[in-house]
Coordinates of C-alpha atoms and ligand atoms in Angstrom, one line a residue:
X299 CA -21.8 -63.8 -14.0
X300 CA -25.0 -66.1 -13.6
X301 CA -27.0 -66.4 -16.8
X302 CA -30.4 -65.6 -15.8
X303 CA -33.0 -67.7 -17.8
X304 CA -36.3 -65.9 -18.1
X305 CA -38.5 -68.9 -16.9
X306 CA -36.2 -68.7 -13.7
X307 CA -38.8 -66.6 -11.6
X308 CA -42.2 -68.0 -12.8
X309 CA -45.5 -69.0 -10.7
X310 CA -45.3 -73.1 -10.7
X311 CA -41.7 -73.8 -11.9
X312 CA -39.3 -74.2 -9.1
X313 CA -36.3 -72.2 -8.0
X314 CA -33.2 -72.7 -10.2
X315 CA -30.5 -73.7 -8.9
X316 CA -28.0 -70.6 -9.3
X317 CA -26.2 -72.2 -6.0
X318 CA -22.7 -72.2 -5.9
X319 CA -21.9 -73.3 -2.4
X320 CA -24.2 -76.4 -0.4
X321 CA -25.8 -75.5 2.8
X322 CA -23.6 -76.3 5.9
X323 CA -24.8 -79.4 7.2
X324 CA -24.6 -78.0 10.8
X325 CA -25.6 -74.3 10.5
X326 CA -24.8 -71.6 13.2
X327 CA -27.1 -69.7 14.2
X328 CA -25.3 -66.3 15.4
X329 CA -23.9 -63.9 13.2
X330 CA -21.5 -61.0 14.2
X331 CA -22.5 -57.7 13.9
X332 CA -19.3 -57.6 11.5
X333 CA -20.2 -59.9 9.2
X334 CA -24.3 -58.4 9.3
X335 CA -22.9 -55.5 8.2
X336 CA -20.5 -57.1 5.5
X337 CA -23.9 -58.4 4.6
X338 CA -26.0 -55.1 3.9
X339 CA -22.5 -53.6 2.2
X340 CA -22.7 -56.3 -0.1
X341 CA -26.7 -55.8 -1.1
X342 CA -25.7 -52.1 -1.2
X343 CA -23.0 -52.8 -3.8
X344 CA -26.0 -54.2 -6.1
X345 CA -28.3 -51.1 -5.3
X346 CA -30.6 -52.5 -3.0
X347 CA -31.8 -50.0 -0.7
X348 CA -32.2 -52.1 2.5
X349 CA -32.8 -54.9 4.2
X350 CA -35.1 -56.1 6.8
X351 CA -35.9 -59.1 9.1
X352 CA -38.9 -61.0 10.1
X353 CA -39.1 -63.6 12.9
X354 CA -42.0 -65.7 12.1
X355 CA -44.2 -66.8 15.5
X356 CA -45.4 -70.3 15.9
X357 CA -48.6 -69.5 15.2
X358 CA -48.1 -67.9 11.4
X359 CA -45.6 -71.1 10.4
X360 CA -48.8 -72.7 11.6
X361 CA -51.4 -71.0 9.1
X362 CA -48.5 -71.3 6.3
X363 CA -47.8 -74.9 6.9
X364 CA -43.9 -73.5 6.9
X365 CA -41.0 -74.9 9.3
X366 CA -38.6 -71.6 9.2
X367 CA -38.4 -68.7 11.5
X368 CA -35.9 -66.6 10.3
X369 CA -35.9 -64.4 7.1
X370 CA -33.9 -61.8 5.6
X371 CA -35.7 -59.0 3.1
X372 CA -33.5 -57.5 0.5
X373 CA -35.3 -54.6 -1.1
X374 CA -34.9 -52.5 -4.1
X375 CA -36.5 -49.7 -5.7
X376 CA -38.2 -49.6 -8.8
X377 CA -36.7 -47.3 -11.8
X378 CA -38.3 -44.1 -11.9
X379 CA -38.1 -44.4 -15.7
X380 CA -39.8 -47.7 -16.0
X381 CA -42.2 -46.9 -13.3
X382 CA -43.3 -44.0 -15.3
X383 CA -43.2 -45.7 -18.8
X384 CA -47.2 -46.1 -20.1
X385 CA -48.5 -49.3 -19.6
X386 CA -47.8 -51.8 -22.3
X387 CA -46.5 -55.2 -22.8
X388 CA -42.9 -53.9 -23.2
X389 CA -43.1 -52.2 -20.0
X390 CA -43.6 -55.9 -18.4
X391 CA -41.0 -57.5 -19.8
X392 CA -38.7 -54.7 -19.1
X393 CA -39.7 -55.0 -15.6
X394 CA -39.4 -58.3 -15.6
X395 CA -36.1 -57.9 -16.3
X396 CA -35.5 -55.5 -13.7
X397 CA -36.7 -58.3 -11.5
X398 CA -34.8 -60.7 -12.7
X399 CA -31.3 -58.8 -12.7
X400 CA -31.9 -58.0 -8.8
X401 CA -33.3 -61.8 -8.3
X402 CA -29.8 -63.2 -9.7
X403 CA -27.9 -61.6 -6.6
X404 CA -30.1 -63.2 -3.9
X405 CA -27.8 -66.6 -4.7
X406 CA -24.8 -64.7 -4.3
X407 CA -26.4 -63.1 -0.7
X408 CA -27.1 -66.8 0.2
X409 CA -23.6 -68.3 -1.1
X410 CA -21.6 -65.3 1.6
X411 CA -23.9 -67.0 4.5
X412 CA -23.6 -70.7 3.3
X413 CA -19.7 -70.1 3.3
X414 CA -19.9 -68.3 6.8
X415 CA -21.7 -71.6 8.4
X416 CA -25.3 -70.4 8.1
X417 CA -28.3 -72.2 6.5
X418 CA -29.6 -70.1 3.6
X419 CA -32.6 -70.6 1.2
X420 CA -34.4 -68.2 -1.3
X421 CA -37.6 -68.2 -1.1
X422 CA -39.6 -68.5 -4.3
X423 CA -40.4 -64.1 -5.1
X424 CA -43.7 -65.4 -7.1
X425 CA -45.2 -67.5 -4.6
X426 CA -48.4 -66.0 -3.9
X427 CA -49.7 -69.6 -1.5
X428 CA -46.7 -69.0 0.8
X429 CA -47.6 -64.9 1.0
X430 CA -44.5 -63.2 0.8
X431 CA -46.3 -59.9 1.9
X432 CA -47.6 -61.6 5.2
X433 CA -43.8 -62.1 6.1
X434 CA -42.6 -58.8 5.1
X435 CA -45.7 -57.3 7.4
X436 CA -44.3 -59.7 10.3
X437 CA -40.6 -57.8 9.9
X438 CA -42.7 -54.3 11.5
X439 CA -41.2 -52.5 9.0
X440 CA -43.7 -52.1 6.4
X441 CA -47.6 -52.0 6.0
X442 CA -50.2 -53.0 3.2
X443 CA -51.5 -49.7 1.7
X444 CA -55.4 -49.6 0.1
X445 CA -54.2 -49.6 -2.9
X446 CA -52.3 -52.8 -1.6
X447 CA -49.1 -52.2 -2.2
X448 CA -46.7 -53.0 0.8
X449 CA -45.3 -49.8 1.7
X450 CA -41.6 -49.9 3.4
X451 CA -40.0 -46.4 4.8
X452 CA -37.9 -46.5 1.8
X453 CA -40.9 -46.5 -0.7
X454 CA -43.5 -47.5 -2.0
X455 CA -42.0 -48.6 -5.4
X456 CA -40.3 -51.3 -3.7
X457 CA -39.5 -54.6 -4.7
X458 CA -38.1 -57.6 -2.6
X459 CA -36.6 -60.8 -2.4
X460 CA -36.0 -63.2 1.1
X461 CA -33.7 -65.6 2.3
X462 CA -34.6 -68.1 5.2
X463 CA -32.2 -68.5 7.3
X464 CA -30.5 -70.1 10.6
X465 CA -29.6 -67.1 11.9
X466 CA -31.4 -66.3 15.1
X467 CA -29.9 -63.2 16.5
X468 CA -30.9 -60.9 13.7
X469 CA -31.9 -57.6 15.1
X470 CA -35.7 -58.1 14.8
X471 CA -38.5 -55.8 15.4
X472 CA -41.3 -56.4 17.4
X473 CA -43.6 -53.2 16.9
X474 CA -45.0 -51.2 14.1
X475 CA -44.2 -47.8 13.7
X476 CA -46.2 -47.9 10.4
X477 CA -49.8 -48.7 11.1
X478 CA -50.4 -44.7 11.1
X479 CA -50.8 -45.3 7.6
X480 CA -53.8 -47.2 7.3
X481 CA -55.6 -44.5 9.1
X482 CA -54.0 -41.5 6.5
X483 CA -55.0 -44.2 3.6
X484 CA -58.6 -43.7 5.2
X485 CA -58.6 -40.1 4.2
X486 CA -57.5 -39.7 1.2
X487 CA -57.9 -42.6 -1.4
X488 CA -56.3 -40.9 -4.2
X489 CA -55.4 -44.5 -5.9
X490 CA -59.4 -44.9 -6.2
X491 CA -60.1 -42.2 -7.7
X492 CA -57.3 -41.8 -10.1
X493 CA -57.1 -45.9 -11.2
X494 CA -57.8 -46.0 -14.8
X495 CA -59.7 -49.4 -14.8
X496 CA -61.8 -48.9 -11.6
X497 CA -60.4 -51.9 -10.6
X498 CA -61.7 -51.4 -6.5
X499 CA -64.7 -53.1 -5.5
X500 CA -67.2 -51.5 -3.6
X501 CA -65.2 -52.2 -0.1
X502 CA -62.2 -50.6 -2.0
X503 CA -60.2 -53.9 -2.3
X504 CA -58.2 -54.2 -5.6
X505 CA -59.6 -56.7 -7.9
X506 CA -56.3 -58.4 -9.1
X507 CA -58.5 -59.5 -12.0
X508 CA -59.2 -56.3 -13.4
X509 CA -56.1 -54.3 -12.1
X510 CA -53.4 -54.2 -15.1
X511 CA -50.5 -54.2 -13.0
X512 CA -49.0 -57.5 -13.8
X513 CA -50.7 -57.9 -17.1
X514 CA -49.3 -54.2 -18.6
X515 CA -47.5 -52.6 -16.1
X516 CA -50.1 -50.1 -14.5
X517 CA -48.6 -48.1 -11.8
X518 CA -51.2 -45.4 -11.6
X519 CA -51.9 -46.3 -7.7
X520 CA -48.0 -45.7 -7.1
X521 CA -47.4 -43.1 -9.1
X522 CA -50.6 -40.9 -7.7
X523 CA -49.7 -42.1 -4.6
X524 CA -48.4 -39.3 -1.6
X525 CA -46.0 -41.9 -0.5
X526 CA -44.2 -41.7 -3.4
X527 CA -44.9 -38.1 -4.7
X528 CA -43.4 -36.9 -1.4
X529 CA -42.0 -39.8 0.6
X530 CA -42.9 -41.7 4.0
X531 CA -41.5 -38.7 6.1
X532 CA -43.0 -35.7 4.4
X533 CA -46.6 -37.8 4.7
X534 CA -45.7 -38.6 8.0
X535 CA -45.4 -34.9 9.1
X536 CA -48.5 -33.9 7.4
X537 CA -50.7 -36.5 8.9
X538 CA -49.2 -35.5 12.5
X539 CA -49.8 -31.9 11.5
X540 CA -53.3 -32.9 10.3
X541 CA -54.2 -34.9 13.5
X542 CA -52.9 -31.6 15.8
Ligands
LIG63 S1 -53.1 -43.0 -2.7 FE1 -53.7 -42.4 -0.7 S2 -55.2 -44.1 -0.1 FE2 -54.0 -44.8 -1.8 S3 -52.3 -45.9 -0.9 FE3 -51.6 -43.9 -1.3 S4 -52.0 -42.8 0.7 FE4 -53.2 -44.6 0.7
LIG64 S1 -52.1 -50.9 -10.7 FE1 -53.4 -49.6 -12.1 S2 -55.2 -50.9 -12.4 FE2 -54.2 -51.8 -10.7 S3 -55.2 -50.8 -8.9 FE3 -53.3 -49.6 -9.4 S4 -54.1 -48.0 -10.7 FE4 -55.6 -49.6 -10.7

């Protein structure tokens, strides 16, 4: 069991090293379709709910001064009890810990592929300069909702952690099913209207300095949200009825 220090996920402070096997120092680069799915059955054992993949293009490593191409997004869901606690310094540290106790089993993800040959690295979860978000988008399997919240199939309550990798033949996806979305956020704007602290300027972009979601906890936006309420498909059927 890896002792997780609090500090260990913070904005400015490096990675620890919860490592327990070096990087091969000539990675492969293929993995089996065996040992990719040894690889999701080990997330699953830890409750995360999937995992995606985003090949980065020349042209984004560019614009993020970054020199991988391959990552691997392991996602989880939120607690429905937590999400739904009020908003209060407890319910930040508890989620924080939630965080943290998902965080802990990225090493272990990247210790299976270091000891099958392959080059693995977390990436830092906090790191807002290197825009986590702007790689999930480029995996096509998730979109940036208005109440900017990147929305995956499985939810919206999601939370994520990535591995870059030498693996080049993950099965990658090249077209997004999701941009529906932004047009069905157009219409209804329910996080708007119901966010307690008006926190959405007047071209309805969250202003991260008034929005209490990392300070408290605030959840409003997701918890209002018809994505969760009813989940992607049930949304996805209505807005097909709706454009009929
Ligand atoms: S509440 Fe409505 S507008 Fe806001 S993110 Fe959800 S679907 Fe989009
Ligand atoms: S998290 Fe809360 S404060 Fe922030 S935008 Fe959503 S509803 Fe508003």
């Amino acid at each position: 069991m890896i002792n997780v220090d609090f500090e260990g996920f913070r904005y400015h402070k490096p990675l620890p090293n919860f490592y327990k096997i070096n990087n091969p120092e000539n990675p492969r680069r293929e993995i089996s379709d065996e040992l990719l799915d040894e690889l999701n059955q080990f997330a699953k054992k830890y409750n995360f709910s999937s995992i995606s993949y985003s090949k980065l293009s020349d042209e984004f490593k560019k614009d993020f001064n970054i020199d991988f191409d391959n990552v691997i997004i392991f996602k989880f869901l939120m607690g429905d009890e937590l999400l739904k606690m009020q908003p209060s310094r407890e319910k930040c540290k508890l989620m924080d810990e939630e965080f943290q106790d998902y965080g802990v089993h990225i090493y272990e993800f990247a210790d299976f592929l270091r000891e099958n040959g392959f080059q693995a690295d977390l990436l830092h979860p906090l790191d807002d300069g290197l825009s986590l978000r702007a790689i999930a988008m480029q995996s096509c399997e998730c979109i940036i909702t208005r109440s900017n919240i990147c929305l995956f199939k499985d939810g919206l309550h999601n939370g994520f952690f990535m591995i870059h990798t030498s693996i080049d033949n993950l099965p990658f996806k090249n077209e997004n099913e999701m941009l529906w979305v932004e047009d069905f956020c157009s219409t209804c704007g329910v996080c708007i209207d119901m966010c307690p602290e008006d926190a959405f300027d007047e071209n309805e972009k969250v202003l991260r300095k008034i929005c209490t979601a990392h300070k408290e906890g605030c959840n409003v936006c997701i918890l209002r949200c018809p994505f969760f309420k009813r989940g992607y498909d049930k949304v996805k059927k209505r807005y097909e009825r709706m454009k009929k």
